Each structure stands twice: as structure tokens, then as C-alpha cells.
GROMACS .gro file of C-alpha atoms in nm:
model
  481
    1MET     CA    1 -29.918  24.217   4.413
    2THR     CA    2 -29.588  24.026   4.432
    3ASP     CA    3 -29.752  23.705   4.311
    4PHE     CA    4 -29.912  23.893   4.022
    5ILE     CA    5 -29.576  24.037   3.913
    6ILE     CA    6 -29.419  23.689   3.921
    7PHE     CA    7 -29.716  23.555   3.722
    8LEU     CA    8 -29.671  23.838   3.470
    9LEU     CA    9 -29.298  23.767   3.431
   10GLY     CA   10 -29.366  23.400   3.364
   11LEU     CA   11 -29.638  23.484   3.115
   12LEU     CA   12 -29.412  23.732   2.934
   13LEU     CA   13 -29.135  23.473   2.906
   14ILE     CA   14 -29.374  23.219   2.755
   15ILE     CA   15 -29.507  23.479   2.510
   16GLY     CA   16 -29.150  23.583   2.423
   17VAL     CA   17 -29.034  23.227   2.355
   18LEU     CA   18 -29.338  23.143   2.142
   19THR     CA   19 -29.299  23.472   1.956
   20THR     CA   20 -28.962  23.361   1.816
   21LYS     CA   21 -29.136  23.091   1.614
   22PHE     CA   22 -29.398  23.336   1.491
   23SER     CA   23 -29.133  23.594   1.394
   24SER     CA   24 -28.931  23.335   1.199
   25TRP     CA   25 -29.243  23.238   1.007
   26LEU     CA   26 -29.309  23.604   0.916
   27GLY     CA   27 -28.942  23.679   0.848
   28VAL     CA   28 -28.939  23.967   1.096
   29PRO     CA   29 -28.692  23.999   1.388
   30SER     CA   30 -28.849  23.891   1.716
   31LEU     CA   31 -28.746  24.219   1.880
   32VAL     CA   32 -29.039  24.386   1.702
   33PHE     CA   33 -29.288  24.165   1.884
   34TYR     CA   34 -29.109  24.201   2.219
   35ILE     CA   35 -29.124  24.579   2.188
   36LEU     CA   36 -29.491  24.569   2.086
   37VAL     CA   37 -29.570  24.359   2.395
   38GLY     CA   38 -29.399  24.623   2.608
   39MET     CA   39 -29.588  24.906   2.438
   40ILE     CA   40 -29.920  24.726   2.491
   41LEU     CA   41 -29.836  24.675   2.859
   42SER     CA   42 -29.754  25.046   2.891
   43LYS     CA   43 -30.128  25.108   2.853
   44PHE     CA   44 -30.181  24.932   3.186
   45ILE     CA   45 -29.845  24.977   3.363
   46TYR     CA   46 -29.685  25.320   3.403
   47PHE     CA   47 -29.308  25.299   3.380
   48ASP     CA   48 -29.066  25.584   3.308
   49ASN     CA   49 -28.753  25.488   3.503
   50ALA     CA   50 -28.479  25.534   3.242
   51PHE     CA   51 -28.207  25.470   3.503
   52LEU     CA   52 -28.342  25.124   3.592
   53THR     CA   53 -28.389  25.048   3.223
   54GLN     CA   54 -28.030  25.147   3.152
   55ILE     CA   55 -27.890  24.927   3.431
   56PHE     CA   56 -28.086  24.625   3.310
   57GLY     CA   57 -27.999  24.709   2.949
   58ILE     CA   58 -27.627  24.723   3.026
   59PHE     CA   59 -27.637  24.387   3.203
   60ALA     CA   60 -27.839  24.239   2.916
   61LEU     CA   61 -27.587  24.370   2.662
   62ILE     CA   62 -27.302  24.219   2.865
   63VAL     CA   63 -27.473  23.881   2.843
   64ILE     CA   64 -27.556  23.921   2.472
   65LEU     CA   65 -27.205  24.039   2.378
   66PHE     CA   66 -27.049  23.764   2.587
   67GLU     CA   67 -27.259  23.499   2.414
   68GLY     CA   68 -27.185  23.646   2.071
   69GLY     CA   69 -26.812  23.670   2.138
   70MET     CA   70 -26.796  23.314   2.273
   71ASN     CA   71 -26.950  23.188   1.949
   72THR     CA   72 -26.714  23.389   1.727
   73LYS     CA   73 -26.457  23.155   1.573
   74TRP     CA   74 -26.110  23.312   1.561
   75ASN     CA   75 -26.011  23.112   1.251
   76THR     CA   76 -26.309  23.263   1.070
   77LEU     CA   77 -26.276  23.608   1.226
   78LYS     CA   78 -25.913  23.657   1.124
   79LYS     CA   79 -26.004  23.596   0.759
   80VAL     CA   80 -26.247  23.891   0.762
   81ILE     CA   81 -26.073  24.107   1.022
   82VAL     CA   82 -25.987  24.381   0.770
   83PRO     CA   83 -26.336  24.443   0.621
   84SER     CA   84 -26.516  24.390   0.951
   85SER     CA   85 -26.278  24.624   1.137
   86SER     CA   86 -26.317  24.885   0.866
   87LEU     CA   87 -26.696  24.861   0.881
   88ALA     CA   88 -26.691  24.872   1.262
   89THR     CA   89 -26.474  25.186   1.275
   90PHE     CA   90 -26.494  25.393   0.958
   91GLY     CA   91 -26.843  25.260   0.890
   92VAL     CA   92 -26.967  25.369   1.233
   93LEU     CA   93 -26.809  25.714   1.195
   94ILE     CA   94 -26.946  25.768   0.844
   95THR     CA   95 -27.295  25.653   0.949
   96ALA     CA   96 -27.287  25.885   1.251
   97ILE     CA   97 -27.178  26.184   1.041
   98CYS     CA   98 -27.433  26.124   0.763
   99VAL     CA   99 -27.726  26.066   0.998
  100GLY     CA  100 -27.609  26.346   1.228
  101ALA     CA  101 -27.600  26.602   0.948
  102PHE     CA  102 -27.941  26.497   0.818
  103ALA     CA  103 -28.091  26.491   1.170
  104LYS     CA  104 -27.969  26.847   1.234
  105TYR     CA  105 -28.157  26.961   0.927
  106ILE     CA  106 -28.474  26.754   0.985
  107LEU     CA  107 -28.507  26.793   1.363
  108ASN     CA  108 -28.356  27.142   1.392
  109ILE     CA  109 -28.115  27.036   1.667
  110SER     CA  110 -27.750  27.122   1.730
  111TRP     CA  111 -27.460  26.958   1.547
  112ALA     CA  112 -27.351  26.780   1.864
  113GLU     CA  113 -27.701  26.641   1.926
  114GLY     CA  114 -27.732  26.536   1.563
  115LEU     CA  115 -27.401  26.350   1.574
  116LEU     CA  116 -27.507  26.194   1.904
  117LEU     CA  117 -27.822  26.059   1.738
  118GLY     CA  118 -27.611  25.930   1.448
  119ALA     CA  119 -27.368  25.754   1.683
  120ILE     CA  120 -27.651  25.587   1.873
  121VAL     CA  121 -27.799  25.427   1.558
  122SER     CA  122 -27.465  25.337   1.397
  123SER     CA  123 -27.434  24.979   1.526
  124THR     CA  124 -27.587  24.667   1.367
  125ASP     CA  125 -27.732  24.340   1.495
  126ALA     CA  126 -27.605  24.026   1.319
  127ALA     CA  127 -27.829  23.797   1.525
  128ALA     CA  128 -28.138  23.969   1.387
  129ILE     CA  129 -28.002  23.934   1.033
  130PHE     CA  130 -27.939  23.559   1.055
  131ALA     CA  131 -28.271  23.499   1.231
  132THR     CA  132 -28.461  23.663   0.945
  133LEU     CA  133 -28.275  23.460   0.682
  134GLY     CA  134 -28.455  23.156   0.820
  135SER     CA  135 -28.351  22.818   0.682
  136VAL     CA  136 -28.124  22.955   0.409
  137TYR     CA  137 -27.777  23.103   0.434
  138VAL     CA  138 -27.539  23.331   0.245
  139ASN     CA  139 -27.175  23.248   0.178
  140ARG     CA  140 -26.950  23.217   0.481
  141ARG     CA  141 -26.738  23.524   0.402
  142LEU     CA  142 -27.041  23.753   0.398
  143SER     CA  143 -27.197  23.606   0.710
  144ALA     CA  144 -26.863  23.614   0.894
  145THR     CA  145 -26.812  23.979   0.798
  146LEU     CA  146 -27.157  24.073   0.927
  147GLU     CA  147 -27.106  23.873   1.245
  148ALA     CA  148 -26.765  24.026   1.318
  149GLU     CA  149 -26.882  24.377   1.227
  150SER     CA  150 -27.175  24.350   1.464
  151GLY     CA  151 -26.958  24.230   1.750
  152MET     CA  152 -26.704  24.508   1.700
  153ASN     CA  153 -26.929  24.800   1.609
  154ASP     CA  154 -27.140  24.771   1.925
  155PRO     CA  155 -26.847  24.879   2.147
  156MET     CA  156 -26.747  25.144   1.889
  157ALA     CA  157 -27.096  25.292   1.891
  158VAL     CA  158 -27.092  25.299   2.272
  159ILE     CA  159 -26.751  25.469   2.279
  160LEU     CA  160 -26.859  25.731   2.024
  161THR     CA  161 -27.189  25.792   2.204
  162LEU     CA  162 -27.025  25.842   2.545
  163SER     CA  163 -26.760  26.070   2.394
  164LEU     CA  164 -27.026  26.287   2.230
  165ILE     CA  165 -27.234  26.303   2.551
  166THR     CA  166 -26.924  26.426   2.734
  167PHE     CA  167 -26.867  26.685   2.461
  168VAL     CA  168 -27.232  26.802   2.472
  169GLN     CA  169 -27.220  26.838   2.851
  170ASN     CA  170 -26.883  27.015   2.844
  171PRO     CA  171 -26.850  27.210   2.516
  172GLU     CA  172 -26.533  27.377   2.645
  173ILE     CA  173 -26.348  27.042   2.630
  174SER     CA  174 -26.101  27.043   2.342
  175ILE     CA  175 -26.136  26.812   2.044
  176LEU     CA  176 -25.790  26.671   2.127
  177HIS     CA  177 -25.904  26.578   2.479
  178THR     CA  178 -26.211  26.404   2.338
  179LEU     CA  179 -26.000  26.212   2.084
  180LEU     CA  180 -25.751  26.104   2.350
  181GLY     CA  181 -26.039  25.978   2.563
  182PHE     CA  182 -26.177  25.796   2.258
  183PHE     CA  183 -25.851  25.610   2.194
  184TRP     CA  184 -25.800  25.538   2.564
  185GLN     CA  185 -26.138  25.364   2.575
  186ILE     CA  186 -26.038  25.140   2.284
  187ILE     CA  187 -25.686  25.054   2.405
  188SER     CA  188 -25.784  24.994   2.767
  189GLY     CA  189 -26.087  24.789   2.662
  190ILE     CA  190 -25.872  24.559   2.449
  191LEU     CA  191 -25.602  24.514   2.714
  192ILE     CA  192 -25.848  24.452   2.997
  193GLY     CA  193 -26.045  24.207   2.783
  194LEU     CA  194 -25.731  24.009   2.701
  195GLY     CA  195 -25.607  24.015   3.061
  196ILE     CA  196 -25.933  23.901   3.219
  197GLY     CA  197 -25.981  23.652   2.935
  198ARG     CA  198 -25.653  23.484   3.026
  199LEU     CA  199 -25.750  23.490   3.395
  200THR     CA  200 -26.087  23.333   3.309
  201ILE     CA  201 -25.925  23.045   3.121
  202TRP     CA  202 -25.684  22.977   3.408
  203CYS     CA  203 -25.961  22.979   3.671
  204MET     CA  204 -26.198  22.766   3.462
  205ASN     CA  205 -25.935  22.497   3.404
  206LYS     CA  206 -25.756  22.503   3.739
  207ILE     CA  207 -26.032  22.556   3.997
  208HIS     CA  208 -26.228  22.237   4.068
  209LEU     CA  209 -26.582  22.334   4.167
  210ASP     CA  210 -26.828  22.093   4.330
  211SER     CA  211 -27.096  22.135   4.062
  212SER     CA  212 -27.062  22.161   3.684
  213GLY     CA  213 -27.347  22.415   3.690
  214LEU     CA  214 -27.117  22.667   3.860
  215TYR     CA  215 -26.875  22.693   3.568
  216PRO     CA  216 -27.112  22.885   3.335
  217ILE     CA  217 -27.185  23.125   3.622
  218LEU     CA  218 -26.812  23.167   3.684
  219SER     CA  219 -26.746  23.252   3.319
  220LEU     CA  220 -27.031  23.505   3.312
  221SER     CA  221 -26.903  23.660   3.635
  222PHE     CA  222 -26.571  23.727   3.464
  223ALA     CA  223 -26.759  23.892   3.175
  224VAL     CA  224 -26.928  24.128   3.422
  225LEU     CA  225 -26.587  24.187   3.584
  226SER     CA  226 -26.442  24.276   3.242
  227TYR     CA  227 -26.709  24.539   3.185
  228SER     CA  228 -26.692  24.692   3.532
  229THR     CA  229 -26.311  24.700   3.545
  230ALA     CA  230 -26.288  24.875   3.208
  231ALA     CA  231 -26.573  25.114   3.295
  232LEU     CA  232 -26.411  25.211   3.627
  233MET     CA  233 -26.090  25.287   3.437
  234LYS     CA  234 -26.285  25.503   3.188
  235GLY     CA  235 -26.234  25.241   2.920
  236SER     CA  236 -26.483  25.063   2.696
  237GLY     CA  237 -26.657  24.801   2.908
  238PHE     CA  238 -26.844  24.648   2.615
  239LEU     CA  239 -26.526  24.617   2.407
  240ALA     CA  240 -26.356  24.447   2.703
  241VAL     CA  241 -26.644  24.199   2.728
  242TYR     CA  242 -26.635  24.117   2.357
  243ILE     CA  243 -26.255  24.074   2.345
  244MET     CA  244 -26.262  23.861   2.660
  245ALA     CA  245 -26.545  23.647   2.518
  246VAL     CA  246 -26.368  23.587   2.185
  247PHE     CA  247 -26.050  23.495   2.372
  248VAL     CA  248 -26.225  23.250   2.605
  249GLY     CA  249 -26.454  23.109   2.336
  250ASN     CA  250 -26.157  23.013   2.119
  251SER     CA  251 -25.968  22.849   2.404
  252GLN     CA  252 -26.005  22.503   2.553
  253ILE     CA  253 -26.200  22.524   2.878
  254VAL     CA  254 -26.372  22.261   3.091
  255TYR     CA  255 -26.750  22.218   3.062
  256ARG     CA  256 -26.732  22.410   2.736
  257HIS     CA  257 -27.064  22.279   2.606
  258SER     CA  258 -27.247  22.361   2.930
  259VAL     CA  259 -27.108  22.715   2.926
  260PHE     CA  260 -27.224  22.771   2.568
  261ARG     CA  261 -27.572  22.631   2.631
  262PHE     CA  262 -27.615  22.837   2.947
  263ASN     CA  263 -27.508  23.159   2.772
  264GLU     CA  264 -27.739  23.096   2.477
  265GLY     CA  265 -28.046  23.051   2.696
  266LEU     CA  266 -27.961  23.344   2.922
  267ALA     CA  267 -27.896  23.574   2.624
  268TRP     CA  268 -28.240  23.494   2.484
  269MET     CA  269 -28.405  23.564   2.819
  270MET     CA  270 -28.219  23.895   2.852
  271GLN     CA  271 -28.330  24.000   2.504
  272ILE     CA  272 -28.693  23.921   2.579
  273PHE     CA  273 -28.704  24.115   2.905
  274MET     CA  274 -28.489  24.400   2.774
  275PHE     CA  275 -28.704  24.477   2.471
  276ILE     CA  276 -29.025  24.446   2.671
  277LEU     CA  277 -28.882  24.686   2.930
  278LEU     CA  278 -28.774  24.928   2.657
  279GLY     CA  279 -29.123  24.904   2.509
  280LEU     CA  280 -29.265  25.003   2.848
  281LEU     CA  281 -29.043  25.312   2.848
  282VAL     CA  282 -29.202  25.441   2.527
  283PHE     CA  283 -29.525  25.636   2.519
  284PRO     CA  284 -29.711  25.570   2.189
  285ASN     CA  285 -29.859  25.921   2.176
  286GLU     CA  286 -29.506  26.068   2.179
  287LEU     CA  287 -29.405  25.838   1.893
  288VAL     CA  288 -29.694  25.968   1.685
  289GLU     CA  289 -29.565  26.323   1.732
  290VAL     CA  290 -29.231  26.236   1.568
  291ALA     CA  291 -29.363  25.980   1.320
  292TRP     CA  292 -29.282  26.181   1.007
  293GLU     CA  293 -28.930  26.270   1.120
  294GLY     CA  294 -28.866  25.914   1.238
  295ILE     CA  295 -28.976  25.760   0.909
  296VAL     CA  296 -28.769  26.003   0.700
  297LEU     CA  297 -28.458  25.950   0.914
  298ALA     CA  298 -28.500  25.571   0.908
  299ILE     CA  299 -28.532  25.567   0.529
  300PHE     CA  300 -28.230  25.798   0.498
  301LEU     CA  301 -28.024  25.566   0.719
  302ILE     CA  302 -28.129  25.256   0.525
  303ILE     CA  303 -28.101  25.394   0.170
  304VAL     CA  304 -27.826  25.657   0.200
  305ALA     CA  305 -27.613  25.648   0.517
  306ARG     CA  306 -27.555  25.273   0.548
  307PRO     CA  307 -27.476  25.219   0.176
  308ILE     CA  308 -27.230  25.512   0.179
  309SER     CA  309 -27.055  25.375   0.489
  310VAL     CA  310 -27.030  25.027   0.334
  311MET     CA  311 -26.904  25.149  -0.005
  312VAL     CA  312 -26.638  25.373   0.152
  313SER     CA  313 -26.532  25.121   0.419
  314THR     CA  314 -26.487  24.837   0.169
  315ILE     CA  315 -26.303  25.027  -0.105
  316LYS     CA  316 -26.047  24.802  -0.281
  317MET     CA  317 -26.167  24.497  -0.088
  318ARG     CA  318 -26.265  24.170  -0.255
  319PHE     CA  319 -26.640  24.223  -0.246
  320SER     CA  320 -26.854  24.226  -0.558
  321MET     CA  321 -27.111  24.500  -0.603
  322LYS     CA  322 -27.387  24.249  -0.522
  323GLU     CA  323 -27.214  24.160  -0.196
  324LYS     CA  324 -27.173  24.527  -0.108
  325LEU     CA  325 -27.542  24.585  -0.175
  326PHE     CA  326 -27.626  24.297   0.057
  327LEU     CA  327 -27.393  24.432   0.328
  328SER     CA  328 -27.561  24.770   0.289
  329TRP     CA  329 -27.910  24.627   0.332
  330ALA     CA  330 -27.803  24.399   0.616
  331GLY     CA  331 -27.752  24.685   0.860
  332LEU     CA  332 -28.041  24.589   1.087
  333LYS     CA  333 -28.062  24.772   1.417
  334GLY     CA  334 -28.108  24.582   1.742
  335ALA     CA  335 -28.073  24.619   2.115
  336VAL     CA  336 -27.771  24.849   2.134
  337PRO     CA  337 -27.925  25.166   1.978
  338ILE     CA  338 -28.227  25.161   2.210
  339VAL     CA  339 -28.013  25.100   2.520
  340LEU     CA  340 -27.774  25.377   2.410
  341ALA     CA  341 -28.072  25.608   2.366
  342THR     CA  342 -28.125  25.594   2.744
  343TYR     CA  343 -27.781  25.749   2.805
  344PRO     CA  344 -27.884  26.102   2.695
  345LEU     CA  345 -28.199  26.066   2.911
  346ILE     CA  346 -27.988  25.987   3.220
  347ALA     CA  347 -27.743  26.268   3.134
  348ASN     CA  348 -28.033  26.517   3.099
  349ILE     CA  349 -27.919  26.617   2.751
  350GLU     CA  350 -28.146  26.870   2.584
  351ASN     CA  351 -28.383  26.699   2.337
  352SER     CA  352 -28.294  26.360   2.492
  353GLN     CA  353 -28.657  26.244   2.484
  354LEU     CA  354 -28.679  26.342   2.117
  355ILE     CA  355 -28.361  26.145   2.045
  356PHE     CA  356 -28.495  25.841   2.232
  357ASN     CA  357 -28.824  25.843   2.040
  358ILE     CA  358 -28.650  25.887   1.703
  359VAL     CA  359 -28.408  25.602   1.778
  360PHE     CA  360 -28.700  25.383   1.879
  361PHE     CA  361 -28.871  25.461   1.548
  362ILE     CA  362 -28.555  25.389   1.347
  363VAL     CA  363 -28.501  25.049   1.513
  364LEU     CA  364 -28.862  24.943   1.453
  365ILE     CA  365 -28.867  25.053   1.089
  366SER     CA  366 -28.526  24.896   1.022
  367ALA     CA  367 -28.645  24.566   1.167
  368LEU     CA  368 -28.973  24.574   0.975
  369ILE     CA  369 -28.840  24.684   0.634
  370GLN     CA  370 -28.492  24.531   0.623
  371GLY     CA  371 -28.581  24.229   0.835
  372SER     CA  372 -28.873  24.126   0.618
  373THR     CA  373 -28.693  24.175   0.285
  374ILE     CA  374 -28.332  24.069   0.346
  375SER     CA  375 -28.395  23.705   0.252
  376LEU     CA  376 -28.567  23.811  -0.071
  377LEU     CA  377 -28.280  24.046  -0.155
  378ALA     CA  378 -28.019  23.775  -0.095
  379LYS     CA  379 -28.215  23.544  -0.326
  380HIS     CA  380 -28.252  23.815  -0.592
  381LEU     CA  381 -27.878  23.890  -0.582
  382GLY     CA  382 -27.796  23.520  -0.610
  383LEU     CA  383 -27.613  23.510  -0.277
  384LEU     CA  384 -27.804  23.225  -0.116
  385HIS     CA  385 -27.624  22.893  -0.095
  386GLY     CA  386 -27.892  22.631  -0.041
  387GLU     CA  387 -28.061  22.514   0.275
  388LYS     CA  388 -27.906  22.496   0.616
  389LYS     CA  389 -27.816  22.142   0.709
  390GLU     CA  390 -27.989  21.989   1.006
  391VAL     CA  391 -27.765  21.878   1.290
  392ALA     CA  392 -27.764  21.497   1.284
  393HIS     CA  393 -27.638  21.443   1.637
  394SER     CA  394 -27.667  21.585   1.984
  395LEU     CA  395 -27.421  21.500   2.257
  396GLU     CA  396 -27.446  21.664   2.599
  397LEU     CA  397 -27.106  21.718   2.760
  398MET     CA  398 -27.114  21.686   3.135
  399SER     CA  399 -26.926  21.555   3.432
  400THR     CA  400 -27.005  21.186   3.452
  401THR     CA  401 -26.925  21.133   3.821
  402LYS     CA  402 -26.763  21.298   4.118
  403ALA     CA  403 -26.438  21.129   4.003
  404ASP     CA  404 -26.315  21.453   3.846
  405LYS     CA  405 -26.360  21.344   3.484
  406GLU     CA  406 -26.460  21.547   3.182
  407ILE     CA  407 -26.562  21.481   2.823
  408VAL     CA  408 -26.344  21.695   2.596
  409GLU     CA  409 -26.443  21.792   2.241
  410ILE     CA  410 -26.159  21.800   1.987
  411HIS     CA  411 -26.195  21.924   1.627
  412ILE     CA  412 -25.954  21.754   1.388
  413GLY     CA  413 -25.793  22.000   1.147
  414SER     CA  414 -25.477  22.029   0.939
  415LYS     CA  415 -25.265  22.051   1.256
  416GLN     CA  416 -25.374  21.698   1.348
  417ALA     CA  417 -25.308  21.547   1.003
  418HIS     CA  418 -25.015  21.341   1.138
  419LEU     CA  419 -25.256  21.149   1.363
  420SER     CA  420 -25.440  21.003   1.063
  421LYS     CA  421 -25.143  20.771   1.008
  422MET     CA  422 -25.231  20.592   1.333
  423THR     CA  423 -25.532  20.390   1.438
  424VAL     CA  424 -25.724  20.479   1.755
  425SER     CA  425 -25.543  20.202   1.945
  426GLN     CA  426 -25.205  20.348   1.840
  427LEU     CA  427 -25.275  20.704   1.960
  428PRO     CA  428 -25.043  20.803   2.249
  429LEU     CA  429 -25.329  20.878   2.487
  430PRO     CA  430 -25.282  20.907   2.866
  431LYS     CA  431 -25.373  20.614   3.090
  432ASP     CA  432 -25.746  20.578   3.169
  433CYS     CA  433 -25.828  20.803   2.871
  434LEU     CA  434 -26.110  20.683   2.643
  435ILE     CA  435 -26.236  20.804   2.304
  436THR     CA  436 -26.613  20.779   2.343
  437ALA     CA  437 -26.733  20.894   2.001
  438ILE     CA  438 -26.619  21.021   1.662
  439ILE     CA  439 -26.850  21.249   1.462
  440ARG     CA  440 -26.787  21.230   1.086
  441ASN     CA  441 -27.011  21.387   0.822
  442GLU     CA  442 -27.276  21.441   1.091
  443LYS     CA  443 -27.280  21.070   1.177
  444ILE     CA  444 -27.158  20.901   1.494
  445ILE     CA  445 -26.873  20.655   1.432
  446THR     CA  446 -26.797  20.390   1.693
  447PRO     CA  447 -26.431  20.445   1.794
  448LYS     CA  448 -26.301  20.091   1.746
  449GLY     CA  449 -25.931  20.020   1.781
  450ASN     CA  450 -25.872  20.004   1.404
  451ALA     CA  451 -26.060  20.329   1.330
  452ARG     CA  452 -25.862  20.626   1.194
  453LEU     CA  453 -25.920  20.999   1.246
  454LEU     CA  454 -25.984  21.217   0.941
  455GLU     CA  455 -25.979  21.592   0.890
  456ASN     CA  456 -26.304  21.765   1.002
  457ASP     CA  457 -26.380  21.482   1.246
  458VAL     CA  458 -26.505  21.580   1.592
  459VAL     CA  459 -26.369  21.355   1.866
  460TYR     CA  460 -26.507  21.321   2.219
  461ILE     CA  461 -26.261  21.200   2.482
  462LEU     CA  462 -26.333  21.101   2.842
  463ILE     CA  463 -26.040  21.202   3.063
  464GLU     CA  464 -25.947  21.325   3.407
  465LYS     CA  465 -25.946  21.704   3.433
  466GLY     CA  466 -25.585  21.707   3.546
  467LYS     CA  467 -25.476  21.539   3.222
  468ILE     CA  468 -25.665  21.764   2.979
  469SER     CA  469 -25.349  21.961   2.900
  470GLU     CA  470 -25.185  21.635   2.787
  471ILE     CA  471 -25.467  21.582   2.538
  472TYR     CA  472 -25.421  21.936   2.405
  473LYS     CA  473 -25.051  21.865   2.356
  474ILE     CA  474 -25.112  21.534   2.177
  475PHE     CA  475 -25.365  21.694   1.942
  476SER     CA  476 -25.146  22.006   1.888
  477ILE     CA  477 -25.400  22.241   2.043
  478ASN     CA  478 -25.304  22.565   2.217
  479GLU     CA  479 -25.504  22.655   2.527
  480ASP     CA  480 -25.506  23.017   2.413
  481ILE     CA  481 -25.593  23.178   2.081
   0.00000   0.00000   0.00000
């Protein structure tokens, strides 16, 4: 039996990986196929352990949020911090209220349960959006707004969901107490994320481990620590993870490339297993029973609730009506709503199974309808900006020997403009430091002594770990954000 389970896990991983290519070709998020695989398996494997699903789902979301935060560029994020923050806060609240009110009417449930359903489906999934766009891309401001909104509204949806579950379980709790708990989750999540982020950077750069493969594990361990520390303090664990990841991802750390590659692969694996597991938790016959309500609620969310939340949240912001329409349609649902739907099941909330099935329906319909049409809409609105450029180079960063050396990646920006006045041979580099490659316009330039650095160049430098801080100082780079 054990060997069969291992065989099944391997087979599911292969199917999941190959499915990503198939989903890109169809223009549909891969989560749809992962869930369908799980639902098909539910015909042969009985699984109804919501607690186990929730534990795995939480860990998977930690990995996914950590990977997303690490890849979020602070220089880009700060340019869209106002619209993305507005969408992630006011947008989540407006979506929850609109869907909650409509759900109360359609499903004949209480106000609290309706708002709980609305909160669960209020977050978006930027990864699913960009995957369905395929080989084309929208302007950077739009994509950055969607990316930042997705990263920030996941924790907000979790905070709102947990607050409403507490309110449903204890109706005698005052609104003021609930609001204070809501703000405490946000504040503590941010502070813990920043604190552990700083600790992560220090440990990554100061502790010399025997194997480079241990550094990605160390960084992920701190992400788990961020979540658990915040959760134990009744704060937002997911917000702590995201803040910590953004902080670390925008700082100079050793084995940076290895950490990013490790997180990317692990995040994909977590998504595959998580959606398959969530598919196992669903019983198709129960979905059929709520099909009409699920379809109506999904359409209401897509056509009414999301557009209202976008229009209100972006009032007086520099978005054209076409861009607002695209933001409205780009509210694809992903992993977070389905994982959050397990919380009412664990808490034994009345109508929790109904809520779970409805959420499942909404996520599937959102992925199928919005996922398959978002590229066409972007093209129709004239928001596409050509084809994505292929990466012309690939350079693996790794420890070359046991001699405690590291290849550091430096991006040349306006802060390094003064260095363009000097040739490579004139740069005040530390002893035994060597520039190994210069990437310019996606081409590798041999770093000869008379070569000069230009803005937007990417420079790779071989140096001892103990002297990395000297390189940061020479190139005017802060180790923190």
C-alpha cells in the first residue's frame, strides 16, 4: 500500500507538471486541471479530513506567499502602493459586503454567514492572471498593481475571515472588540514580518553553512517562523510571511539565485498537491445540489461585486476606464479562497459545508470564465504591449569551491551612474575580487579592463563572502530595503 501511494504521488506530480503546458495552450489556469484530477480521484479514494487539508493548505500558502513576496520588487511596488493598498483593503471589504448581502438573499443564510462567504472569496490570484496572459503582457503599472494587490489582499482576506468566524461563534462579542482584533492582526503581522525579515538577512549573510543547498531551506524556515510567531500572538501569519518575504527579496543575500529557484519549484509543487487535495475534499454530487446558486453568485461576483470594488477603490487615481475594466475582470480566484473555506468546516460553523461548496464553485467558474477571456479582453481594450522577450542568457549562481566564495549579482541603476566614468580596471574593487560577466541588452559582455558599466547592466562578481558588504558599499547598495 505504501509503495502504491508513493507511485501515485509521483504520477500526480508528473501529470501536474505536464498540465501546466496544456493549461497555457488553452488559456485556462492550471488550478482547474489540478482540481479536476482531485475530483476524479475522489471517485476511487475517500477523503474528508478538512483538518489535514487545512494544515497542508496553510503550509502551501506560506510557501506560495513567500515565493511571491520574494519576487516582488520594492522599487516597482512603491510606485503602485496607493492603488494596490486601496484594492487590498477597501476592495476586499466592498467585495465581502456585496457578495455577503447577495449570498444572504440567494442562500437564505444569516448576515454573518453571508459576510463570511464574501470575505473568503474576496482575494485574487495574480499568478493565475499572468499565466493565462501567455506570451503577451500588459503595461507594467497594471501588472504591478495586480501583483501587489494579490500579495496584500490574501492576508487581508484571511484576517477578515478569521474575525468573522470569531464573531459567528461568539455573537455577544462587541463590534469594537472585533475591530480591535482586526487592527491588531495587521499591526502585529507587519512588525513581526519586518523583525524576522531583518533576522533572516543577518543569518543568511553571517552564518556560513557547509552546503549552499541549506540556504534556501534556512530562508523558508524563517518564513514558517514568521507565520507561526504571528499566529501564536493572534496576529496575521500570512501578512507576516508576505512582509518578511518582500523585505528579504529586496535585500542582498548570499546564494540569492539558488533561494529564488528553490522557492519557485517548491511553490509549484505545493500548488499541485494542494489543489489535488482540495479536489479530493469535494464530493461532485454535493456540487450539483448547489450548482444554480454557485453559478449565480460567481456571475454576481465577476460582473457586479468586483467592478464595484475596483471603481470605488481607485476613485481619483490615474487609471483610465479601460484600465479599470481590466482590473475588474482580472480578479481571478486562486488557492486562498478554497483554503479559507476549510476554516468554517474546522470551526463547525452552521452551513459550513454549503459555504465550502459555493466557494469551490466560484473559484472554478472564475478560473474558467475570466481565465479563458482575460487575454482577449486585454487585446480588445488595447492594453497589450507586444510579446514577452525571451531571456537570452542563463547563469547559475553557486558556490564555486569550499574556499568561501560567492558570485554576487549587481544591477546597475542611477545610484551607480558615477561608476560609468571608470573602466573595469579602475573600479576600486577589493583584492581577489573578479568581475566574471556583464549582461547588457540580454547579451553577455566579456569584462575586459577597458570595458565600462552602463545603466541597466547586470554585473556578476566573484568575491569572498566576508567582503560582500564592501561590494555593496562600492556599488551604493543598501543591504536592507
